[in-house]
Tab-separated table of C-alpha atoms in Angstrom:
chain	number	residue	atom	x	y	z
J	1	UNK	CA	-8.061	15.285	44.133
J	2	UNK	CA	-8.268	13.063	41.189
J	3	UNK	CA	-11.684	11.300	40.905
J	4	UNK	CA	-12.027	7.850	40.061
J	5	UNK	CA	-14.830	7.560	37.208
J	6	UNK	CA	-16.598	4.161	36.476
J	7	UNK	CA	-15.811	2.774	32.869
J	8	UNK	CA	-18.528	1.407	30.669
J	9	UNK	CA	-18.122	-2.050	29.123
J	10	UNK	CA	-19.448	-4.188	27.048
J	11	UNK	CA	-22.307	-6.324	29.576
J	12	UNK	CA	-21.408	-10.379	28.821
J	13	UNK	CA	-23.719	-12.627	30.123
J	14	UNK	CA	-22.790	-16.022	31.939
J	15	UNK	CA	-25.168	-17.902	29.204
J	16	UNK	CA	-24.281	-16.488	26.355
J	17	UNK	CA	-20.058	-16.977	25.690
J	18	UNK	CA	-18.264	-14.382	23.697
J	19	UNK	CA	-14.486	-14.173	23.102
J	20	UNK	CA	-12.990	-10.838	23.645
J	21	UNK	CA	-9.719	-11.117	23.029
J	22	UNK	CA	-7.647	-9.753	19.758
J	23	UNK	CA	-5.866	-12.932	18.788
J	24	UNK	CA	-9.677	-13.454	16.681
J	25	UNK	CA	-7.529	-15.210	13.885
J	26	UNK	CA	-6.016	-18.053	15.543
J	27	UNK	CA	-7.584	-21.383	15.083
J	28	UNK	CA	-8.749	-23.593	17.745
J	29	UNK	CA	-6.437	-26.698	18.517
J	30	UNK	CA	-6.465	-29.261	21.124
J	31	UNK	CA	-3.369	-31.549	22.620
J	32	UNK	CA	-3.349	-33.875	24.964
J	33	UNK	CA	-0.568	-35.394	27.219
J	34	UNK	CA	-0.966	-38.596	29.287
J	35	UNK	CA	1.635	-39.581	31.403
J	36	UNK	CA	3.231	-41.328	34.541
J	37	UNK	CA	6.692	-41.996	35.750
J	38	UNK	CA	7.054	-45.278	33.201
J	39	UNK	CA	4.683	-44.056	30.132
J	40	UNK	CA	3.419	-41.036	28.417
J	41	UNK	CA	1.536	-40.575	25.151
J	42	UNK	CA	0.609	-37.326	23.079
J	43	UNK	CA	-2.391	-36.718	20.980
J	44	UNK	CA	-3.015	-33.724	18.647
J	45	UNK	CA	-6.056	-33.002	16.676
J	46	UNK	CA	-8.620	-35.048	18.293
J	47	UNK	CA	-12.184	-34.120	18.593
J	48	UNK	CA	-13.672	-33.577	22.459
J	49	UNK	CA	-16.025	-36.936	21.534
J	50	UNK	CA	-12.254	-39.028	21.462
J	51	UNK	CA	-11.203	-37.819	24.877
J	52	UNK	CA	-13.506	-41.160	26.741
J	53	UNK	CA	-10.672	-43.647	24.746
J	54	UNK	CA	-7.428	-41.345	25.622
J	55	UNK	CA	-7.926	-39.908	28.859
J	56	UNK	CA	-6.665	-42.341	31.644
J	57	UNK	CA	-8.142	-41.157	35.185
J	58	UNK	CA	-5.039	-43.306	36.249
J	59	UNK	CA	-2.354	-41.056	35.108
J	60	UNK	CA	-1.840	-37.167	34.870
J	61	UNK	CA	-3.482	-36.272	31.768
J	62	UNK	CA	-2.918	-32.222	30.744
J	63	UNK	CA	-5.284	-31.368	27.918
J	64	UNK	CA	-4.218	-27.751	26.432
J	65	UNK	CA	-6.312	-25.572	23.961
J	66	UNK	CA	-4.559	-23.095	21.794
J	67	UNK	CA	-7.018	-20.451	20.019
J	68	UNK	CA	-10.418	-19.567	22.244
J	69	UNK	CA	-12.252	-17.660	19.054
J	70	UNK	CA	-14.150	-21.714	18.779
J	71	UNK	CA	-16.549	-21.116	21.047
J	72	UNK	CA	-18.825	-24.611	20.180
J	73	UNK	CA	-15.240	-25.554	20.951
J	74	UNK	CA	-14.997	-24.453	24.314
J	75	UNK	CA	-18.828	-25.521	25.181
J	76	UNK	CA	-18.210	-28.914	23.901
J	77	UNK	CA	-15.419	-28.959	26.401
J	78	UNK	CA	-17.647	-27.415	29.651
J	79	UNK	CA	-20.322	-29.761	28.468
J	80	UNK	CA	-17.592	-32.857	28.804
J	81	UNK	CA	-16.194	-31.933	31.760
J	82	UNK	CA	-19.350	-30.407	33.673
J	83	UNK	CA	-17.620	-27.009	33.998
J	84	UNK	CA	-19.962	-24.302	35.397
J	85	UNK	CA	-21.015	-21.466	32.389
J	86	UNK	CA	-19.330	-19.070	34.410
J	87	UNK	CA	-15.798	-20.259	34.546
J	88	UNK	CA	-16.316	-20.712	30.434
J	89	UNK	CA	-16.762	-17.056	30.583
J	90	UNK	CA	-14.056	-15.798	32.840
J	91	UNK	CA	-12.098	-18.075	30.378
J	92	UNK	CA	-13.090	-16.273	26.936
J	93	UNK	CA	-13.600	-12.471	28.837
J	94	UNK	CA	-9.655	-11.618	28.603
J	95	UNK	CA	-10.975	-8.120	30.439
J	96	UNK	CA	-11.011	-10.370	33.972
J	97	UNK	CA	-7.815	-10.078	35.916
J	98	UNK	CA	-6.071	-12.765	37.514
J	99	UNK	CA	-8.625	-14.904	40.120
J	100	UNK	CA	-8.642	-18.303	41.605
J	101	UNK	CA	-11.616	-20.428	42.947
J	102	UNK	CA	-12.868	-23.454	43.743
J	103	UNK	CA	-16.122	-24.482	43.067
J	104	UNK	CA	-17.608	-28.259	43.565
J	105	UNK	CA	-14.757	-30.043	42.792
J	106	UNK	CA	-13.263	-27.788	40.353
J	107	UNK	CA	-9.893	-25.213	40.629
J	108	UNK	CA	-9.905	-22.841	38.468
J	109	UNK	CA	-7.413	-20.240	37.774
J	110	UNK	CA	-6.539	-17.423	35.527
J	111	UNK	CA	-3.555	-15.658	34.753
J	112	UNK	CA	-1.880	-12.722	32.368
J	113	UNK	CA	0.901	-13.455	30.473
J	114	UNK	CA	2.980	-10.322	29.179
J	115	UNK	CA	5.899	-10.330	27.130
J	116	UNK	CA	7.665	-6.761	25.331
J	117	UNK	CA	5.834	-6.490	21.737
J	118	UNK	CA	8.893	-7.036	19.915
J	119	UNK	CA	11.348	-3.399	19.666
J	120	UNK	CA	8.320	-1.192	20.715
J	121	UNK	CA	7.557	0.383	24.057
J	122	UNK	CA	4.542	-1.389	24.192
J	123	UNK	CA	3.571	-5.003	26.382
J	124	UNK	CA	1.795	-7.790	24.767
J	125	UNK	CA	-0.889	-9.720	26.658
J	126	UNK	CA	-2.198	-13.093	26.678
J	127	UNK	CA	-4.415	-14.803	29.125
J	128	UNK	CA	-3.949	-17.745	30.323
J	129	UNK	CA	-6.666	-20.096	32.229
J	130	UNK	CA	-6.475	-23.189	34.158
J	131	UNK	CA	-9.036	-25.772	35.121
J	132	UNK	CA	-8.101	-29.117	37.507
J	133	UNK	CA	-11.034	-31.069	37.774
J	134	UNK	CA	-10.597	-35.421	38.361
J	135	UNK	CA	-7.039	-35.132	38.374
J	136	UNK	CA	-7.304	-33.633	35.071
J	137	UNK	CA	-5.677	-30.309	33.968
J	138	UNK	CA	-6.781	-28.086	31.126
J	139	UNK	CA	-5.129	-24.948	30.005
J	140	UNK	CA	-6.685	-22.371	27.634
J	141	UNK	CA	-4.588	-20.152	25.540
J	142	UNK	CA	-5.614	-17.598	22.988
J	143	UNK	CA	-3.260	-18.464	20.778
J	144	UNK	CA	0.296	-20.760	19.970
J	145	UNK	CA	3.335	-19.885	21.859
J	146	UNK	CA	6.107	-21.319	23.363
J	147	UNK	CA	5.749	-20.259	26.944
J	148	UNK	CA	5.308	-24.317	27.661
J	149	UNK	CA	7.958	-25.628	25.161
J	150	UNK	CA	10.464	-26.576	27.877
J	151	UNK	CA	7.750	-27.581	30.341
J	152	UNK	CA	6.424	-30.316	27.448
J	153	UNK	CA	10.363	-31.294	26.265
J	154	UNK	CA	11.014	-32.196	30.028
J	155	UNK	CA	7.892	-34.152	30.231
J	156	UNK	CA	8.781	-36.474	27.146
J	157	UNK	CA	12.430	-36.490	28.052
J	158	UNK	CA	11.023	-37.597	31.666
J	159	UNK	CA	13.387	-34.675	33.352
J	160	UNK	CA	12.952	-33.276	36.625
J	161	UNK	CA	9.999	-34.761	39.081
J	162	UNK	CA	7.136	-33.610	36.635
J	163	UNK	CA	6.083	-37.357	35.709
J	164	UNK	CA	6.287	-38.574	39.112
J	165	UNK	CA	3.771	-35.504	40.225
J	166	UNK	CA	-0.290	-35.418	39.696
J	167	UNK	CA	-1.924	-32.208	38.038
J	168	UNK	CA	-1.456	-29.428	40.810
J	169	UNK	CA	2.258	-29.816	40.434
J	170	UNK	CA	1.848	-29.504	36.474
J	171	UNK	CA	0.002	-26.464	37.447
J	172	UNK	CA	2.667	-24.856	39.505
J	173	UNK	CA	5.345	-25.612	36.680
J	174	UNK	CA	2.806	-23.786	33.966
J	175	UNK	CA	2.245	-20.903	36.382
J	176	UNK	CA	6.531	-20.602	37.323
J	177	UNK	CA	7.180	-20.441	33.272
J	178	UNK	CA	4.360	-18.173	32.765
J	179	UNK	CA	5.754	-15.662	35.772
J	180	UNK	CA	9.569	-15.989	34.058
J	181	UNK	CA	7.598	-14.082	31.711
J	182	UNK	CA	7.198	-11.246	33.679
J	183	UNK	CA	10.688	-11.140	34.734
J	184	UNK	CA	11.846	-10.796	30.957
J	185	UNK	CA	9.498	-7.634	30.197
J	186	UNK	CA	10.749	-5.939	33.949
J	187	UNK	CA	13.898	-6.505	32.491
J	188	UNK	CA	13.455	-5.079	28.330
J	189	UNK	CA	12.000	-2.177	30.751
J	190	UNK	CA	15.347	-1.395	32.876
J	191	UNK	CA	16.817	-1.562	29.997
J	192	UNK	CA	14.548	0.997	28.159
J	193	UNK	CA	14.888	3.295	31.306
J	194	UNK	CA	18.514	3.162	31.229
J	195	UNK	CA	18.227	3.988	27.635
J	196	UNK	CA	16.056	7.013	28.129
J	197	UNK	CA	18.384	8.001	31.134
J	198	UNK	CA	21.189	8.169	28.605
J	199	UNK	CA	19.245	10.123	26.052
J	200	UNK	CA	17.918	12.608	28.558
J	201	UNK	CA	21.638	13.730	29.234
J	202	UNK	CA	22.069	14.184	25.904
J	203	UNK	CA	18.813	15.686	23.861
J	204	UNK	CA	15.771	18.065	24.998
J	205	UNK	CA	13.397	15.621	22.489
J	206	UNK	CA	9.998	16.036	23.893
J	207	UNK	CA	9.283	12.784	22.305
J	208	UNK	CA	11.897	11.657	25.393
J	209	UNK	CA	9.152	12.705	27.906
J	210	UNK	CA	6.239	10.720	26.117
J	211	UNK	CA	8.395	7.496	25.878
J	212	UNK	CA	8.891	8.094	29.919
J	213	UNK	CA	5.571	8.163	30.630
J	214	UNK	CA	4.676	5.422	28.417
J	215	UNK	CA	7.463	2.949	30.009
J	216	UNK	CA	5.731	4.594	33.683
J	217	UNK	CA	2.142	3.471	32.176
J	218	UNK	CA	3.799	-0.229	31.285
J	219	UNK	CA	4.984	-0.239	34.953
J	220	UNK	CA	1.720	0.276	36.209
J	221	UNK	CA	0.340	-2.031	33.794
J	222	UNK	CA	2.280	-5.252	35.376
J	223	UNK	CA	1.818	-3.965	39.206
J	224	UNK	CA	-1.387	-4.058	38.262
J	225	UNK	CA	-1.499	-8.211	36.706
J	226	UNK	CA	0.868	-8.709	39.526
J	227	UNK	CA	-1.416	-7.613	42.419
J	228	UNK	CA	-4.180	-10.008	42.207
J	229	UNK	CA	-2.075	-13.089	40.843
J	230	UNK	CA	0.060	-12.212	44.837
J	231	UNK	CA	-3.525	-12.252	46.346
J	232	UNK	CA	-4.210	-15.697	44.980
J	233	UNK	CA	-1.267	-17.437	45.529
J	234	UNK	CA	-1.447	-15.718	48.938
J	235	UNK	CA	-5.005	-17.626	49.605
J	236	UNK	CA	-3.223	-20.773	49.044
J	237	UNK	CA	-0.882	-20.234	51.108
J	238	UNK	CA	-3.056	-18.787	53.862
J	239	UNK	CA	-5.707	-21.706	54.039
J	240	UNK	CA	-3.453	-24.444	52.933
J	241	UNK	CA	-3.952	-25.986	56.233
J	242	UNK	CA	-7.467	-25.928	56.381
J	243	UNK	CA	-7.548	-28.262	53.355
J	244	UNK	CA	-10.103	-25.585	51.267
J	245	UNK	CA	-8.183	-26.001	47.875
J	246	UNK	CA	-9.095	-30.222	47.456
J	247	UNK	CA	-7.302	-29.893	44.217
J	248	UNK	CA	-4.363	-29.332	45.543
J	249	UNK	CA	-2.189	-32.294	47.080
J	250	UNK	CA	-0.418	-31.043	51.082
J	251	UNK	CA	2.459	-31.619	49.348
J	252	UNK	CA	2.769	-28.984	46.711
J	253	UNK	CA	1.863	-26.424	48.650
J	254	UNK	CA	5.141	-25.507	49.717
J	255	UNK	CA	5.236	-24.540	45.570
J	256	UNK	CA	2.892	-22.549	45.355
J	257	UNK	CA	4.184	-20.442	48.606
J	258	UNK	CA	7.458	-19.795	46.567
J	259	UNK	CA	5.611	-18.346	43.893
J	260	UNK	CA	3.691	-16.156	46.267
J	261	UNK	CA	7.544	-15.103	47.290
J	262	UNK	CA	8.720	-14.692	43.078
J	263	UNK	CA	5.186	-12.277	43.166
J	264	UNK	CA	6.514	-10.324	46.456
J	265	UNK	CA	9.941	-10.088	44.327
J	266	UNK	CA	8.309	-9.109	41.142
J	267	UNK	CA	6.502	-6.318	42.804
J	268	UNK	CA	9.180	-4.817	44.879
J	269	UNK	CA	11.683	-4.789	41.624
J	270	UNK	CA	8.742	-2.806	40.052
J	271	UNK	CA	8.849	-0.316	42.911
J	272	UNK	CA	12.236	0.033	42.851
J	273	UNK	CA	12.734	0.368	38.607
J	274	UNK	CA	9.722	3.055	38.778
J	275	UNK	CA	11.527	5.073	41.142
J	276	UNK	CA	14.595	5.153	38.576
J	277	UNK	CA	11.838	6.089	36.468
J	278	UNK	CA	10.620	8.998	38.753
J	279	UNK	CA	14.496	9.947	38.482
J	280	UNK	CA	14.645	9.688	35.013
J	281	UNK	CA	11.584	12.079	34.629
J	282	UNK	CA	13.181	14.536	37.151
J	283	UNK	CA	16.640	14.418	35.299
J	284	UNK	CA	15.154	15.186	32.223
J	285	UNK	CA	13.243	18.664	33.685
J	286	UNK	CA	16.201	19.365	35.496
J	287	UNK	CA	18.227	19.031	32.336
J	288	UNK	CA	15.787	21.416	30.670
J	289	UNK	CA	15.619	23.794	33.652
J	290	UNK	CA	19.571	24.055	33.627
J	291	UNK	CA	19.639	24.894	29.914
J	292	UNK	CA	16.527	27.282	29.896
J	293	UNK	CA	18.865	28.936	32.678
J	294	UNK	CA	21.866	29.054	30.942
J	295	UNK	CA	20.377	30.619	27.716
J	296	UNK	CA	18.714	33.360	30.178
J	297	UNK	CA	21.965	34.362	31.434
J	298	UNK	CA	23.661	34.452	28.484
J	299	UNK	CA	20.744	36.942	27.038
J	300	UNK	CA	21.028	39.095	30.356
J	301	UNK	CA	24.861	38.756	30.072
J	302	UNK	CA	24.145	40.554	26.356
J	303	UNK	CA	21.694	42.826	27.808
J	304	UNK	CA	23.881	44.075	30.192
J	305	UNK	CA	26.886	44.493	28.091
J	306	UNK	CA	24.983	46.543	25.419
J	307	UNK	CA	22.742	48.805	28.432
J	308	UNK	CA	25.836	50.762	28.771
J	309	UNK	CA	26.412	51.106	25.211
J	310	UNK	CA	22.584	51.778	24.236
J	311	UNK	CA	23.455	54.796	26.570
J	312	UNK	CA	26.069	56.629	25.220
J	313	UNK	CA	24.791	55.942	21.797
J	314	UNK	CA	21.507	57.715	22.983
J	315	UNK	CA	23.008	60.430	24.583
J	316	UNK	CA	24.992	61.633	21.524
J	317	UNK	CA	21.708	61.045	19.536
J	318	UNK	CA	20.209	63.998	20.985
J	319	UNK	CA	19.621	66.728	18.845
J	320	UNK	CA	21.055	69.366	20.626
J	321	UNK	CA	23.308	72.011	19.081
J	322	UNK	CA	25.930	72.592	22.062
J	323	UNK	CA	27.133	69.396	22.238
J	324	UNK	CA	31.105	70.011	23.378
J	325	UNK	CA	32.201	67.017	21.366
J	326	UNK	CA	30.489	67.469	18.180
J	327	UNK	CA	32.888	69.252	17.011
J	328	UNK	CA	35.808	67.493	18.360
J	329	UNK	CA	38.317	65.911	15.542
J	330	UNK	CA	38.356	62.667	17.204
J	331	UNK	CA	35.267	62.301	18.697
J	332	UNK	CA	33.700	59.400	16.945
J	333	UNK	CA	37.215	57.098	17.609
J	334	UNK	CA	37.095	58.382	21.248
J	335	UNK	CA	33.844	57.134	21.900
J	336	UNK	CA	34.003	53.857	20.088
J	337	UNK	CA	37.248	53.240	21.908
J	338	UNK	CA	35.765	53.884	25.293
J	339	UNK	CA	32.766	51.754	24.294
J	340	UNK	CA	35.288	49.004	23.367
J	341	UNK	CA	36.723	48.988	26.762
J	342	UNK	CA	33.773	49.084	28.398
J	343	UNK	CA	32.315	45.953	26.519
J	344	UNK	CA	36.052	44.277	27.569
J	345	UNK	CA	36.207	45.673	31.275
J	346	UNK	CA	32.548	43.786	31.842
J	347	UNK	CA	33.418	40.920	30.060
J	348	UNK	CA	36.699	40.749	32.464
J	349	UNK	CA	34.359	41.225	35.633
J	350	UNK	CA	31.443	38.636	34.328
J	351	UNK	CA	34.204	36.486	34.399
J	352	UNK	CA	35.882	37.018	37.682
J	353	UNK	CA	32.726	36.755	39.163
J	354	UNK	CA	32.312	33.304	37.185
J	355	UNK	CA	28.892	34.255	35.949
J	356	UNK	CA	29.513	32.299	32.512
């Protein structure tokens, strides 16, 4: 039986903020959206002091950090918005997984976004956090990407029922383009594991068997940032009539149920491609098994074919004197031909029997 052993970490404390992500080169920038169904208005590179003349507590306002390696960045922004020390840590410790609370009158939620690192085997990772507090939403990303892009076109094109919606609906939308994330890499993965599935048919690479069980690691990898982001939607779907989640209009819920369905989805299409996985693995040892076979009977095939002939060869390299066909004219062609026709007469019966 396996045993599970404890892994050491670093020990971060709630009072003392540390990013620990890898994206360390990425500066810190802040945007701001402020919108309704008539108006909306975009700010970039602001500082946190400016946010008192361009936030409007009367509209949906979505302020979004790229770049977390700023940390008097990110206190300047708990300190604004009263957020408790230990969310700002869960937000810069990218070793959390995916949680979501409520404390006072603040949601908070965090998220892993994974994409395929371009034509490796490999998965990149990003987290993502979210904080609703006054009607306000604020995303943190460790870096510039374009997982948002169509989210922010549609809100300055006024598509859709985004403008008409408060913050926990702009939170759903985030969260759905962030989980279309996950679908892509499930899907560069079925289409590695095809690949391999292919090559195993065709090649007895060893290297074939490492990229296996690294595409069987990557699988675990996303059930594993899957799991706990299922859990939390599940709690909001569990207690959404117990009013628990404040931030959260009675409204939306019904959203964030059918992303607790996409998670269900997600998980059982990871089941299902890590079987073909399991099948690819056993394909490839059968493959090997069959041809390890076929090379041992075509060496006992050989060996049998030459035990007669090792024989007679031995027996007339005795050195004994009265050996009747010593002397014999013809000898030598007599016994090659009958060794000929013995080689030929098994051949003949390996094949009848169908033994190769």
């Amino acid at each position: 039986m396996r045993k599970i052993k404890y892994k050491k970490g670093r020990k971060l404390q709630p009072y003392n903020l540390e990013y620990t992500g890898v994206h360390q080169s990425h500066e810190s920038e802040m945007q701001l959206f402020v919108f309704d169904n008539f108006d909306l208005t975009e700010y970039e590179d602001f500082k946190v002091s400016d946010l008192d003349k361009y936030i409007n507590i009367q509209k949906t306002n979505w302020l979004n950090i790229h770049g977390l390696n700023n940390i008097e960045l990110i206190k300047s922004i708990g300190n604004y918005f009263n957020i408790d020390n230990f969310m700002l840590a869960d937000i810069l410790n990218t070793t959390k997984r995916t949680k979501l609370e409520e404390l006072s009158d603040t949601l908070f939620f965090n998220i892993k976004s994974l994409l395929p690192a371009g034509d490796s085997d490999n998965i990149s990772v990003e987290q993502i956090s979210f904080l609703i507090k006054d009607g306000i939403l604020i995303s943190f990303q460790e870096k510039r990407s374009d997982f948002f892009l169509h989210i922010r076109e549609r809100i300055r094109t006024n598509s859709g029922i985004v403008r008409t919606k408060k913050a926990d609906y702009l939170l759903y939308i985030l969260l759905d383009a962030i989980m279309q994330n996950f679908y892509i890499t499930i899907e560069n993965e079925e289409d590695k594991v095809e690949e391999l599935i292919n090559l195993s048919k065709n090649s007895a690479d060893p290297k074939i068997l490492e990229r296996i069980e690294k595409h069987r690691d990557n699988f675990n990898f996303l059930k594993r940032s899957i799991i706990p982001l299922r859990d939390s939607l599940y709690d909001i779907k569990s207690i959404k009539d117990d009013n628990v989640f404040n931030s959260i209009e009675t409204d939306n819920f019904s959203f964030f149920i059918r992303l607790h369905q996409k998670s269900l989805e997600l998980l059982e299409q990871i089941e299902s491609d890590m079987g073909s996985l399991e099948s690819a693995s056993n394909f490839f040892f059968s493959a090997q098994t069959h041809k390890m076979n076929e090379i041992m009977k075509t060496l006992t095939i050989v060996s049998a074919i030459f035990i007669p002939l090792t024989f007679i060869v031995g027996v007339y390299g005795m050195n004994f004197e009265n050996l009747p066909e010593l002397k014999y004219q013809y000898g030598y062609h007599t016994v090659m031909g009958i060794m000929f026709l013995i080689v030929i007469g098994m051949i003949i019966y390996f094949k009848k029997r169908r033994w190769f």
